[in-house]
């Protein structure tokens, strides 16, 4: 943190401007007995002691870069981040800029957002992208707000697939409470074997939005074209929550006819950290752009004929809509949007394709080897991308503990969210997992 | 500032034509909003509107404004052309820029042109 010193003369000048004689007079409104409450703090440390203490605490963390082999995904993935990403983020021009409300002094930031938007719309097959949200879950909740505004409250039902990320479903419920919405499909006890067509019967004339995930929470790839046609026949919009890495390899949600494509862009140049800050992307079709939260940067020409960037659309924001603003969670994760733009442009089309292909091939190798072990097997038969559900002979918690004892961070324990999946682990494999690591996982599980 | 004498005006800068039932935003309103880039009519033909109920949403490059109905009655027509040509509100607010027509209704609390001009002058200082 920057230390900003103040001289006694400066302090006096400020006090004089405010119109008080001393600091005590300035805080006169606060009763004296409340001014210095006793805080429950440990004794003060020197800087050296504090640094040593923090380093000591940090060393008890185990991370996937140094200590653990990871097969954990479930919405946050261990991918390679080229070093140029961090170097770009740490440039002061980007590092210090807040949300770019002042286009004339933020051309670099605006250009970065413009590039990010362009890359995201290419990836999802949509027309427009906003400048990003907190994370994938809040971006998904914003899709509900878009649909609600589009139908002006005349439709009030959302159909959510039970195979949308459980935490995303929870965030949608949190954000939509009080909106008087009806929810259907969001049932973790539902039959998880059935495909997306099971949702069709839930869509009616009151449905404003259908939300599905691609690949779904269990890693399965569905073609949602038919579901989207059925939803459109009833006048409903469809939102696809997508994994950006998978989109490089798979048919785009835009080609399937989706109206909104959202998701978590963490796989694109953002380390796992401790679950955040992450980056929610939000893309949609041009016809819904006025109902979209956040900011949209456009490219134009200034009065000297130079290429320049401007905030072209901020339809739901406070500075445009005042008290009628409906964008409550639009915060632009500017630095992280920059990280993902740098990631995409550094790898390029071919590099991204190689990442997706490595994820796919390694995950399929792992699934093949794991399912050969006695007592283990694949839970679902559908095609998958880089994540799959493994049935285990023992409760998932026990399996994961055994793996952890052997230096392996196991998969996601599905029993927490799906009562029917007691002995099931969601295993993720990325380009970061070497063949040796996968073989080690198989060996350790064989010995269990 | 232009304010045709055959029209009635609201404090929230809508105009109403008692003869045709047409309603829209005033010349003063469009000049305050500057370049209008988006218009969304929020009511449909056949729908009943009340005085003060939002009938449209207008966005300029600087601000967004709700437009309220200056009259009560049934909506007999909606100007669908505005969504493709929102700039019409800037160029012809009292003509091609009409937003809806209200049938068989009574206007709410309105001013005549002279009163409205005076009201706007008072605000611009």
Tab-separated table of N, CA, C and O in Angstrom, chain A residues 149-150 152 154 290-291 312-316 319-322 324, chain B residues 37-38 40-44 47 57 59 61-66:
chain	number	residue	atom	x	y	z
A	149	UNK	N	-36.461	-8.450	-17.623
A	149	UNK	CA	-36.652	-7.135	-18.237
A	149	UNK	C	-37.223	-7.272	-19.642
A	149	UNK	O	-38.065	-6.479	-20.061
A	150	UNK	N	-36.762	-8.278	-20.370
A	150	UNK	CA	-37.223	-8.473	-21.741
A	150	UNK	C	-38.744	-8.685	-21.784
A	150	UNK	O	-39.429	-8.154	-22.637
A	152	UNK	N	-40.739	-7.787	-19.362
A	152	UNK	CA	-41.317	-6.755	-18.493
A	152	UNK	C	-42.163	-7.358	-17.376
A	152	UNK	O	-43.233	-6.871	-17.043
A	154	UNK	N	-43.928	-9.896	-17.428
A	154	UNK	CA	-45.156	-10.588	-17.856
A	154	UNK	C	-44.972	-12.100	-17.872
A	154	UNK	O	-45.940	-12.854	-17.878
A	290	UNK	N	-30.002	-3.917	-25.010
A	290	UNK	CA	-30.470	-2.867	-24.099
A	290	UNK	C	-30.906	-3.404	-22.741
A	290	UNK	O	-31.126	-2.635	-21.814
A	291	UNK	N	-31.055	-4.710	-22.645
A	291	UNK	CA	-31.458	-5.309	-21.374
A	291	UNK	C	-30.251	-5.918	-20.655
A	291	UNK	O	-30.380	-6.504	-19.599
A	312	UNK	N	-20.092	2.649	-25.367
A	312	UNK	CA	-21.224	2.946	-26.248
A	312	UNK	C	-22.548	2.629	-25.593
A	312	UNK	O	-23.561	3.193	-25.940
A	313	UNK	N	-22.547	1.696	-24.676
A	313	UNK	CA	-23.832	1.284	-24.124
A	313	UNK	C	-23.683	0.891	-22.666
A	313	UNK	O	-22.889	0.025	-22.319
A	314	UNK	N	-24.448	1.546	-21.853
A	314	UNK	CA	-24.458	1.224	-20.426
A	314	UNK	C	-25.903	1.340	-19.952
A	314	UNK	O	-26.200	1.981	-18.961
A	315	UNK	N	-26.794	0.698	-20.709
A	315	UNK	CA	-28.235	0.966	-20.592
A	315	UNK	C	-28.822	0.746	-19.204
A	315	UNK	O	-29.771	1.411	-18.828
A	316	UNK	N	-28.248	-0.185	-18.445
A	316	UNK	CA	-28.882	-0.482	-17.159
A	316	UNK	C	-28.122	0.119	-15.977
A	316	UNK	O	-28.436	-0.151	-14.830
A	319	UNK	N	-25.366	5.559	-13.816
A	319	UNK	CA	-25.128	6.895	-14.346
A	319	UNK	C	-26.034	7.212	-15.531
A	319	UNK	O	-26.136	8.356	-15.946
A	320	UNK	N	-26.690	6.196	-16.084
A	320	UNK	CA	-27.631	6.401	-17.175
A	320	UNK	C	-29.066	6.347	-16.640
A	320	UNK	O	-29.894	7.192	-16.941
A	321	UNK	N	-29.340	5.328	-15.858
A	321	UNK	CA	-30.719	5.083	-15.432
A	321	UNK	C	-31.059	5.667	-14.072
A	321	UNK	O	-32.186	5.560	-13.616
A	322	UNK	N	-30.061	6.268	-13.392
A	322	UNK	CA	-30.300	6.833	-12.060
A	322	UNK	C	-30.962	5.806	-11.138
A	322	UNK	O	-30.556	4.680	-11.087
A	324	UNK	N	-33.516	4.173	-11.433
A	324	UNK	CA	-34.156	3.031	-12.085
A	324	UNK	C	-33.140	2.016	-12.610
A	324	UNK	O	-33.478	1.112	-13.350
B	37	UNK	N	-30.876	7.359	-28.940
B	37	UNK	CA	-30.350	6.188	-29.653
B	37	UNK	C	-31.226	4.953	-29.504
B	37	UNK	O	-31.011	3.936	-30.155
B	38	UNK	N	-32.205	5.029	-28.629
B	38	UNK	CA	-33.043	3.844	-28.400
B	38	UNK	C	-34.399	4.253	-27.865
B	38	UNK	O	-34.491	5.107	-26.988
B	40	UNK	N	-38.067	2.354	-26.648
B	40	UNK	CA	-38.851	1.136	-26.453
B	40	UNK	C	-40.230	1.541	-25.957
B	40	UNK	O	-40.355	2.163	-24.902
B	41	UNK	N	-41.257	1.222	-26.752
B	41	UNK	CA	-42.630	1.494	-26.312
B	41	UNK	C	-43.046	0.333	-25.392
B	41	UNK	O	-42.901	-0.837	-25.750
B	42	UNK	N	-43.517	0.670	-24.207
B	42	UNK	CA	-43.767	-0.363	-23.202
B	42	UNK	C	-45.213	-0.845	-23.184
B	42	UNK	O	-45.556	-1.748	-22.436
B	43	UNK	N	-46.070	-0.214	-23.991
B	43	UNK	CA	-47.481	-0.640	-24.004
B	43	UNK	C	-47.838	-1.156	-25.396
B	43	UNK	O	-47.156	-0.877	-26.374
B	44	UNK	N	-48.927	-1.926	-25.441
B	44	UNK	CA	-49.350	-2.497	-26.711
B	44	UNK	C	-50.731	-1.988	-27.094
B	44	UNK	O	-51.465	-1.506	-26.233
B	47	UNK	N	-54.253	-2.059	-25.005
B	47	UNK	CA	-53.990	-2.014	-23.566
B	47	UNK	C	-54.559	-0.710	-22.981
B	47	UNK	O	-54.582	0.319	-23.655
B	57	UNK	N	-39.664	3.937	-22.890
B	57	UNK	CA	-38.358	4.182	-22.301
B	57	UNK	C	-37.464	4.717	-23.416
B	57	UNK	O	-37.435	4.159	-24.514
B	59	UNK	N	-33.608	6.239	-24.519
B	59	UNK	CA	-32.208	6.360	-24.116
B	59	UNK	C	-31.454	7.267	-25.067
B	59	UNK	O	-31.562	7.126	-26.279
B	61	UNK	N	-27.355	9.102	-25.506
B	61	UNK	CA	-25.993	8.693	-25.172
B	61	UNK	C	-25.647	9.051	-23.732
B	61	UNK	O	-24.715	8.514	-23.153
B	62	UNK	N	-26.416	9.967	-23.122
B	62	UNK	CA	-26.110	10.423	-21.770
B	62	UNK	C	-27.022	9.881	-20.699
B	62	UNK	O	-26.645	9.802	-19.537
B	63	UNK	N	-28.271	9.624	-21.056
B	63	UNK	CA	-29.250	9.324	-20.017
B	63	UNK	C	-30.367	8.447	-20.562
B	63	UNK	O	-30.504	8.259	-21.770
B	64	UNK	N	-31.108	7.911	-19.636
B	64	UNK	CA	-32.281	7.141	-20.003
B	64	UNK	C	-33.467	7.747	-19.273
B	64	UNK	O	-33.345	8.180	-18.137
B	65	UNK	N	-34.607	7.817	-19.929
B	65	UNK	CA	-35.772	8.425	-19.300
B	65	UNK	C	-37.013	7.583	-19.547
B	65	UNK	O	-37.146	6.950	-20.593
B	66	UNK	N	-37.881	7.562	-18.555
B	66	UNK	CA	-39.172	6.935	-18.727
B	66	UNK	C	-40.137	7.987	-19.235
B	66	UNK	O	-40.080	9.152	-18.826
